[in-house]
CSV table of C-alpha atoms in Angstrom, one decimal:
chain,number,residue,atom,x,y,z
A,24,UNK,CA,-175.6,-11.2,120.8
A,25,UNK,CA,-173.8,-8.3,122.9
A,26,UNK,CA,-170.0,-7.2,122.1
A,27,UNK,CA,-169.5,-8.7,125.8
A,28,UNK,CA,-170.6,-12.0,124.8
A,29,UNK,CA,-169.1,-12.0,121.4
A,30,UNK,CA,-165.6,-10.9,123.3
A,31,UNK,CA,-165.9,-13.9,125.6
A,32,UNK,CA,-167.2,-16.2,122.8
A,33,UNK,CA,-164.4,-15.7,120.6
A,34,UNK,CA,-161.5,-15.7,123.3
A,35,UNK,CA,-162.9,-19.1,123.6
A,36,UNK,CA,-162.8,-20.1,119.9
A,37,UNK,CA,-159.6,-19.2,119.8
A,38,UNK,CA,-158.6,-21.2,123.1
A,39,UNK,CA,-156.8,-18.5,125.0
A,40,UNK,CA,-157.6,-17.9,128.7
A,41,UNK,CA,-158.7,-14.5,130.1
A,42,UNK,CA,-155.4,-14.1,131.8
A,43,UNK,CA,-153.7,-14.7,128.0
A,44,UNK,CA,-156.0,-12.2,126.7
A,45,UNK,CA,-155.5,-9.1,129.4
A,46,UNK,CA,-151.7,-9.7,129.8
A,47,UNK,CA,-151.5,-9.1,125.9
A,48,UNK,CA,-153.7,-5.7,126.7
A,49,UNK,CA,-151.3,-5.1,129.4
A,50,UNK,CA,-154.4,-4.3,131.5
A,51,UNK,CA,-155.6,-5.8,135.2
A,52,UNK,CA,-157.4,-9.7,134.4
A,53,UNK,CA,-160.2,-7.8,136.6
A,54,UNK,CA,-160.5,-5.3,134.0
A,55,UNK,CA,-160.5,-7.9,131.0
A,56,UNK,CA,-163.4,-9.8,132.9
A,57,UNK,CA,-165.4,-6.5,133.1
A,58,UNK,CA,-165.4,-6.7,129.9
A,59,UNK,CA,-166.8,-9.8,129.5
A,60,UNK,CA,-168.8,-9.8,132.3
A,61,UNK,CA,-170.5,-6.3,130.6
A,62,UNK,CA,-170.5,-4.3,133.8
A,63,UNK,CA,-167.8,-2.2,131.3
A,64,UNK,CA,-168.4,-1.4,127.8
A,65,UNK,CA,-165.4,-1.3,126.1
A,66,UNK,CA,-164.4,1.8,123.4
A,67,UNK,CA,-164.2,1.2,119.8
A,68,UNK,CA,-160.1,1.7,120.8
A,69,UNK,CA,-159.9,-0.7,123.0
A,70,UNK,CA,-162.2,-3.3,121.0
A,71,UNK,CA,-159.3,-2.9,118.4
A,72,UNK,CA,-157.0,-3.7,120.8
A,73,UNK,CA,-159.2,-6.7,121.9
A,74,UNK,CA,-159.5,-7.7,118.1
A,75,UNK,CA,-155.6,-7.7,117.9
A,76,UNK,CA,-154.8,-9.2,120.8
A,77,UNK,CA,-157.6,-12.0,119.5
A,78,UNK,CA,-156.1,-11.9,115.6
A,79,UNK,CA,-159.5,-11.8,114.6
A,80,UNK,CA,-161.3,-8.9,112.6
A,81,UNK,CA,-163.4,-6.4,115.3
A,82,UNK,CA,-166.1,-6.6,113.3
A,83,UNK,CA,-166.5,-10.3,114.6
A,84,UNK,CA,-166.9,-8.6,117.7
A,85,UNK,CA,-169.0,-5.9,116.9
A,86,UNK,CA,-171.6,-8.1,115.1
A,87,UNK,CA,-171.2,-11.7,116.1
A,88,UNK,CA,-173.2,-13.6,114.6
A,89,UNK,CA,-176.6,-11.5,114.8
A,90,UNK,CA,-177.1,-11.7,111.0
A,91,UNK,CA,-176.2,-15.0,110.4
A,92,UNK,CA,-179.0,-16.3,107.7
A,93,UNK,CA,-177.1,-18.6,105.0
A,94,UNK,CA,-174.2,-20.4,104.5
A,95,UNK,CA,-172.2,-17.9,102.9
A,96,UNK,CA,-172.4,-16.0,106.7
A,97,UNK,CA,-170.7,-18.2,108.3
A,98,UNK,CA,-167.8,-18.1,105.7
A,99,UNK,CA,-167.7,-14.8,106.6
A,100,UNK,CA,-167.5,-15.1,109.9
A,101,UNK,CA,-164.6,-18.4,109.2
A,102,UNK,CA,-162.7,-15.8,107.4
A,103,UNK,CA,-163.4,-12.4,110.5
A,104,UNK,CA,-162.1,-15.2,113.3
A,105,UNK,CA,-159.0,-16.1,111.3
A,106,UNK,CA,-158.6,-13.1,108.9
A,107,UNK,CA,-155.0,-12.8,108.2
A,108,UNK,CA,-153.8,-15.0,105.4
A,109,UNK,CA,-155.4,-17.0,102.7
A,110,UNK,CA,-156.2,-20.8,103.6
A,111,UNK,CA,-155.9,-23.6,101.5
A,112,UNK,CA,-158.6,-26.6,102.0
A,113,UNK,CA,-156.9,-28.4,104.1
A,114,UNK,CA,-155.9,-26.0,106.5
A,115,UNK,CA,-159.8,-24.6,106.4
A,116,UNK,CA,-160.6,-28.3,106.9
A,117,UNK,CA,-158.5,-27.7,110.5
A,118,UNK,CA,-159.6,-24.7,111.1
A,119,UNK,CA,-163.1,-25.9,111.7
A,120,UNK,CA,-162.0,-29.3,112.9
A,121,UNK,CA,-161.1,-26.9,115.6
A,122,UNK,CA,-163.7,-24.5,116.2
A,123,UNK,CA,-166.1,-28.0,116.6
A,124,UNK,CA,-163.2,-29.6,118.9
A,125,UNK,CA,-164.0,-33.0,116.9
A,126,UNK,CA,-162.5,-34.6,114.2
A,127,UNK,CA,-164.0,-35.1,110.7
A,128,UNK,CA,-163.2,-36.4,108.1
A,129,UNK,CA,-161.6,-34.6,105.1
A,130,UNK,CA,-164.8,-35.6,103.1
A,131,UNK,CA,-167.2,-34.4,105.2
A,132,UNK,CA,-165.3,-30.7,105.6
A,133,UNK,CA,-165.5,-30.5,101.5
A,134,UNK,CA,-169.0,-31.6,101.0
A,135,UNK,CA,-169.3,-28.7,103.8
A,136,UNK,CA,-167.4,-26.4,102.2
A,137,UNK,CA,-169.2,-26.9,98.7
A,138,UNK,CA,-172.5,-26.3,100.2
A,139,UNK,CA,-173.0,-30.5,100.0
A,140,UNK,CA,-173.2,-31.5,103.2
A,141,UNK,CA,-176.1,-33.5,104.9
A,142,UNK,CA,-174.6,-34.2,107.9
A,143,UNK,CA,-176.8,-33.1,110.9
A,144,UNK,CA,-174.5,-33.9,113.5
A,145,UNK,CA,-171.7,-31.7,112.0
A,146,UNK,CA,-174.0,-28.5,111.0
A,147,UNK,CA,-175.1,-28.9,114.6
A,148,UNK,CA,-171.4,-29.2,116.3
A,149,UNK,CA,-170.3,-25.6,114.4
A,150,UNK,CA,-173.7,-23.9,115.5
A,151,UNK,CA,-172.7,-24.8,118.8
A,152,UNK,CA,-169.6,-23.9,118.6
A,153,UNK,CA,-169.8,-20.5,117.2
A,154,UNK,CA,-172.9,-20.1,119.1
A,155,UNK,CA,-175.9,-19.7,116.7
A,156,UNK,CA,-179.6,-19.8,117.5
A,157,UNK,CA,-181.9,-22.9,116.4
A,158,UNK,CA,-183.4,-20.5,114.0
A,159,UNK,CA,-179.6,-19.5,112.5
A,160,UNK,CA,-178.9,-23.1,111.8
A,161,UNK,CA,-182.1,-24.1,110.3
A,162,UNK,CA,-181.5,-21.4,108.2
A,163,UNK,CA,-178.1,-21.8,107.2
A,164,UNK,CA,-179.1,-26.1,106.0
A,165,UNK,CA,-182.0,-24.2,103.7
A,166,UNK,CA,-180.2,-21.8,102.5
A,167,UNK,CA,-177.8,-24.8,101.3
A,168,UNK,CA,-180.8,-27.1,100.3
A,169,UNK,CA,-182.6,-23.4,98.8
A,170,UNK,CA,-179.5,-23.3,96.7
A,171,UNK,CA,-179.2,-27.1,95.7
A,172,UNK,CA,-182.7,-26.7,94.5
A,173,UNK,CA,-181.8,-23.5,92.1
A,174,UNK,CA,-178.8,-25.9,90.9
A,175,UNK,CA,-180.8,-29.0,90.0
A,176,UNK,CA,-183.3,-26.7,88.1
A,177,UNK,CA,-180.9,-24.6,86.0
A,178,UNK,CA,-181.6,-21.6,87.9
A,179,UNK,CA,-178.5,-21.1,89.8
A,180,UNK,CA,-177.6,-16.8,88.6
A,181,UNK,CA,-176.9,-13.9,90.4
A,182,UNK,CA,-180.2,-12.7,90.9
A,183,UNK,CA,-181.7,-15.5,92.4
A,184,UNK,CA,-179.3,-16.4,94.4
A,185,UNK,CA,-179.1,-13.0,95.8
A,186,UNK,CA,-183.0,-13.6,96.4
A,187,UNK,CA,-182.3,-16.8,98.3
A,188,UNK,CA,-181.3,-14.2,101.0
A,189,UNK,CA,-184.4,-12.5,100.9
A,190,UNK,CA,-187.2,-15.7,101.1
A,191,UNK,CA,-185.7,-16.7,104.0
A,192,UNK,CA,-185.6,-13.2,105.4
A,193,UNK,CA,-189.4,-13.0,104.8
A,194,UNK,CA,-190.2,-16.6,105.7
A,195,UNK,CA,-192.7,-17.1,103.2
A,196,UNK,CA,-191.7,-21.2,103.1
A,197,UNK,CA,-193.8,-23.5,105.5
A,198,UNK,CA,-191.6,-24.9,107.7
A,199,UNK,CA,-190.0,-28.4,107.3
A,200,UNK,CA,-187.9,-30.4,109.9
A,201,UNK,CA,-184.2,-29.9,109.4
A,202,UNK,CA,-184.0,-33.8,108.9
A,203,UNK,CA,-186.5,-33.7,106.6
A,204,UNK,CA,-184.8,-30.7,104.1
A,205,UNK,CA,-181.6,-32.6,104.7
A,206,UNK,CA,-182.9,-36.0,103.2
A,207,UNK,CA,-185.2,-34.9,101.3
A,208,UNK,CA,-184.7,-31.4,100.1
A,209,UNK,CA,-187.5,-29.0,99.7
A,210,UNK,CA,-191.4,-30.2,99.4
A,211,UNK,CA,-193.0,-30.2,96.4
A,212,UNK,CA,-195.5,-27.4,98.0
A,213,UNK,CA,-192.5,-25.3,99.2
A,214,UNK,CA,-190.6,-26.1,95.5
A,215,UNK,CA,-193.6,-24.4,94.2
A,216,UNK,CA,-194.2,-21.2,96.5
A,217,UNK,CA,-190.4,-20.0,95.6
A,218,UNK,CA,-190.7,-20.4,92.1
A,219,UNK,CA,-193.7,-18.4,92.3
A,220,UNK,CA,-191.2,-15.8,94.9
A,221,UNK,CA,-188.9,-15.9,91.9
A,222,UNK,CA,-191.0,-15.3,89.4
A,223,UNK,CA,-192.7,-12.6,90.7
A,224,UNK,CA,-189.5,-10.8,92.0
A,225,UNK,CA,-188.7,-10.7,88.4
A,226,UNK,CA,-191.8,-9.4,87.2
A,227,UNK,CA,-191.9,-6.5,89.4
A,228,UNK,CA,-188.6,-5.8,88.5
A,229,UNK,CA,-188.6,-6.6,85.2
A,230,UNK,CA,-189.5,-2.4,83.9
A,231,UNK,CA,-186.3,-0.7,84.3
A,232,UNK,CA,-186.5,2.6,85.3
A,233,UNK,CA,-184.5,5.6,86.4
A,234,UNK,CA,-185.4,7.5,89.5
A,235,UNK,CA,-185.6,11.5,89.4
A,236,UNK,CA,-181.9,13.0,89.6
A,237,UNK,CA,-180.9,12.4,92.9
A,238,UNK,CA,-179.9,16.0,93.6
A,239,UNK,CA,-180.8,16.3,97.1
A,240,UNK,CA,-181.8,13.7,100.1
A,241,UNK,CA,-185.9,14.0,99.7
A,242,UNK,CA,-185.3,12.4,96.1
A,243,UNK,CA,-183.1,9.7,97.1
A,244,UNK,CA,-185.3,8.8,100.4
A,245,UNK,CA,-188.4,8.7,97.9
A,246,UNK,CA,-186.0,6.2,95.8
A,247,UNK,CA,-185.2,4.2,99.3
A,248,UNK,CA,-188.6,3.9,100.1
A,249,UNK,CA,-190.2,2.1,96.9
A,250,UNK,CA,-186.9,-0.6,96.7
A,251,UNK,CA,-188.6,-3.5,97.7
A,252,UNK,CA,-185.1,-5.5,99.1
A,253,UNK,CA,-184.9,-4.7,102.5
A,254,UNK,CA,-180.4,-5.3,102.3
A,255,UNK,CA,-180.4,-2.8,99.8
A,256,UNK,CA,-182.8,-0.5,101.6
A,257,UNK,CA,-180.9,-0.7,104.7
A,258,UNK,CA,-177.4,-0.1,103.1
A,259,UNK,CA,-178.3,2.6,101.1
A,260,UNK,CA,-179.8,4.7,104.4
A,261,UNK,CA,-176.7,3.8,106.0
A,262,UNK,CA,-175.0,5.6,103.2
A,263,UNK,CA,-177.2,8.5,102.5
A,264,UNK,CA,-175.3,11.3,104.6
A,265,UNK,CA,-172.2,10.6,102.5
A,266,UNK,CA,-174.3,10.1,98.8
A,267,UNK,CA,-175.5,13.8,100.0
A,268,UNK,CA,-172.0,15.0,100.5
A,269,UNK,CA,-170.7,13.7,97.6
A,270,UNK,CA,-173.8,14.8,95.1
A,271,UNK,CA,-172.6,18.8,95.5
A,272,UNK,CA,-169.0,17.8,94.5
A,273,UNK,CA,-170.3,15.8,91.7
A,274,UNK,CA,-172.2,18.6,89.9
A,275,UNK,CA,-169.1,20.5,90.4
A,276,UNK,CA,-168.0,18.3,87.4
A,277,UNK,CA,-171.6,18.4,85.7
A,278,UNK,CA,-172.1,14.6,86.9
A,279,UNK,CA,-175.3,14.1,87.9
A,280,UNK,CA,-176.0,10.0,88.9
A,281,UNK,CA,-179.4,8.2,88.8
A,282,UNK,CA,-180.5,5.3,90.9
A,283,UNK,CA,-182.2,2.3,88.4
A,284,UNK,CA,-183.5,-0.9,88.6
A,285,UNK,CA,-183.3,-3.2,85.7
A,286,UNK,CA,-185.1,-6.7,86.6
A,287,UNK,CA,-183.8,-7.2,90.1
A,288,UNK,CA,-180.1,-5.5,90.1
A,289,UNK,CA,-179.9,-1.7,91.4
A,290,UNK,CA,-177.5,-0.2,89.3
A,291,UNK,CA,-175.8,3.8,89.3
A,292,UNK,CA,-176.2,5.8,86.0
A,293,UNK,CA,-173.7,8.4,86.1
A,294,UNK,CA,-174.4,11.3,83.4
A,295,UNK,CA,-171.7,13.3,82.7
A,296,UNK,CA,-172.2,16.6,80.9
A,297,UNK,CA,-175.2,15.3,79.2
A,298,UNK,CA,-177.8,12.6,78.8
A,299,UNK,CA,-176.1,11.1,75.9
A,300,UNK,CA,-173.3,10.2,77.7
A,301,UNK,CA,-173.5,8.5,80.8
A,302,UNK,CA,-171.7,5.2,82.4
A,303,UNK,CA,-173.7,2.7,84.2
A,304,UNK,CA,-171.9,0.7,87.8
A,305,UNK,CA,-174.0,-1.6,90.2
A,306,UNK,CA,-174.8,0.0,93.2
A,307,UNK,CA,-172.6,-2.1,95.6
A,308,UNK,CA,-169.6,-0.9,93.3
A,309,UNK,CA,-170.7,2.8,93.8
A,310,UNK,CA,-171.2,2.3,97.7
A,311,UNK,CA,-167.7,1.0,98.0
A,312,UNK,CA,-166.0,3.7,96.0
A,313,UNK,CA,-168.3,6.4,98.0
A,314,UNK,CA,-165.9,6.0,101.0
A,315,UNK,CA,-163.1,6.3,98.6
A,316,UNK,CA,-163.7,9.2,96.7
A,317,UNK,CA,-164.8,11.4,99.7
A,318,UNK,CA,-161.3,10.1,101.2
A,319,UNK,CA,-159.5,11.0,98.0
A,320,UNK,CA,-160.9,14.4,98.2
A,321,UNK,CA,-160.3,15.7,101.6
A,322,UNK,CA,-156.8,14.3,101.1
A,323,UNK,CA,-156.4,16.5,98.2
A,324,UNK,CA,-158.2,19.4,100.1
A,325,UNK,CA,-155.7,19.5,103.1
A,326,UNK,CA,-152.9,18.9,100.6
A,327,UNK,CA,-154.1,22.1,99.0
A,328,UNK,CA,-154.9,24.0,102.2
A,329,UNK,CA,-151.4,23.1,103.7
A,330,UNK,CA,-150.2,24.4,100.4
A,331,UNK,CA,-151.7,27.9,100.7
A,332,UNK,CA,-150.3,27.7,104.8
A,333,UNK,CA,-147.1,27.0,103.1
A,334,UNK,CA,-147.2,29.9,100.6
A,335,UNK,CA,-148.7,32.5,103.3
A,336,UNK,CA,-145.8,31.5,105.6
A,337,UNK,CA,-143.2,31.9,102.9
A,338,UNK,CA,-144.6,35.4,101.8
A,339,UNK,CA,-144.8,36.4,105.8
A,340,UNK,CA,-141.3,35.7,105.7
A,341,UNK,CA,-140.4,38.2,102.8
């Protein structure tokens, strides 16, 4: 979906009116519409200012609801279209009472909000609402069923349920009729074929290994390449300029860090003076701090540099 349409959709979710929205941008309602209309793309500044005026997250505007695939997305997106405080159940309960513009009952928001629910009616009111594709919401009820099933056969971890992502990513289940997972939960033949998903995604994880040092970006593109999960492929390419910035200013400190797998979690060995000692992070914890640490630094760089200005200055001076 376009940032136009994800403006316009969300000024709706929120009920406010286009002339609400561009008096509080203290623009022209002509202009606002523009924006909507996409005959003007807004700026990354002014989608801020459109997020704000909105009190919603700008990523909700930025990304809509493109990646929507399981339940948990659609949590996320609950929390980027009212992102400012911490709600308890019953105000969730309200909160999407609202967005469907219907009223359910309390018991059918927490069987929703525990991943229980088999109401049809109410999974199709909120894809309507916060306008997802048929093939969004008949993957968001088997990602729920998906995740019932790992429940009911002690298989409910962190690994698989990260790989519930992935099987529906690849579609390799045959297709079943939303009223059909909803009353009956996954066929014995599609029960079978992710087991078989599981198991293998285990087995060709199950050799850990490190790759070579990631010193420079042809190792760590080789590394890319052979990771099998296309998520973690595509956020570690979206990080790679600022792993290659950082790598120099590790080995400034004789840390050199490794990329691993160990059965189906990517982890970070970070070797510090020697192979003996070394600590050992997931990768999502080192991708987070990458941002971080390369903001930490070039704080304490101009810090220093305005320093020196400062001691030039004062030695001009005498």
């Amino acid at each position: 979906m376009s940032v136009c349409n994800n403006i316009k959709k969300c000024r709706l979710l929120k009920k406010m009116t286009q002339k609400q929205v561009s008096e509080l941008l203290d623009i022209n309602i002509r202009t606002y519409q523009k924006y909507e209309s996409g005959d003007i793309s807004p700026s990354i500044n002014t989608l801020n200012k459109i997020a704000k005026a909105l009190v919603i997250n700008v990523d909700i505007l930025i990304h809509g609801t493109d990646n929507f695939v399981t339940c948990e997305d659609f949590f996320v997106f609950i929390c980027n279209l009212y992102p400012f405080k911490y709600y308890t159940f019953h105000e969730r309960n309200k909160l999407i009472n609202k967005i469907v513009n219907e009223n359910y009952n309390v018991y059918e928001i927490q069987d929703l909000l525990l991943g229980l629910s088999r109401n049809k009616k109410l999974y199709e009111s909120l894809s309507n609402a916060i306008g997802l594709t048929t093939e969004q919401n008949y993957n968001w009820i088997l990602s729920i069923v998906l995740f019932a099933f790992l429940q009911d056969q002690g298989m409910l971890n962190d690994d698989n349920c990260h790989l519930v992502r992935s099987a529906i990513i690849e579609n390799i289940l045959i297709t079943q009729t939303i009223d059909n997972l909803l009353d009956n939960g996954l066929s014995d033949k599609n029960k079978n074929i992710f087991k078989e998903y599981l198991a293998k995604q285990v087995n060709v994880n199950s050799n850990k290994y490190i790759s070579k040092n990631n010193t420079d970006d042809s190792s760590i593109s080789d590394f890319i390449d052979s990771i099998d999960n296309q998520f973690i492929k595509d956020e570690l390419k979206s990080k790679i300029s600022k792993i290659n910035n950082l790598i120099p200013i590790l080995k400034e400190y004789g840390i050199i860090f490794n990329i691993l797998k160990e059965n189906s979690k990517i982890l970070v060995r970070l070797n510090i003076n020697s192979e003996i000692s070394y600590q050992e992070l997931p990768l999502d914890d080192f991708l987070n701090f990458i941002d971080k640490i390369l903001w930490g630094i070039e704080r304490e760089v101009d810090y220093i540099k305005r320093l020196y200005e400062q001691n030039d200055e004062n030695k001009k001076q005498y």
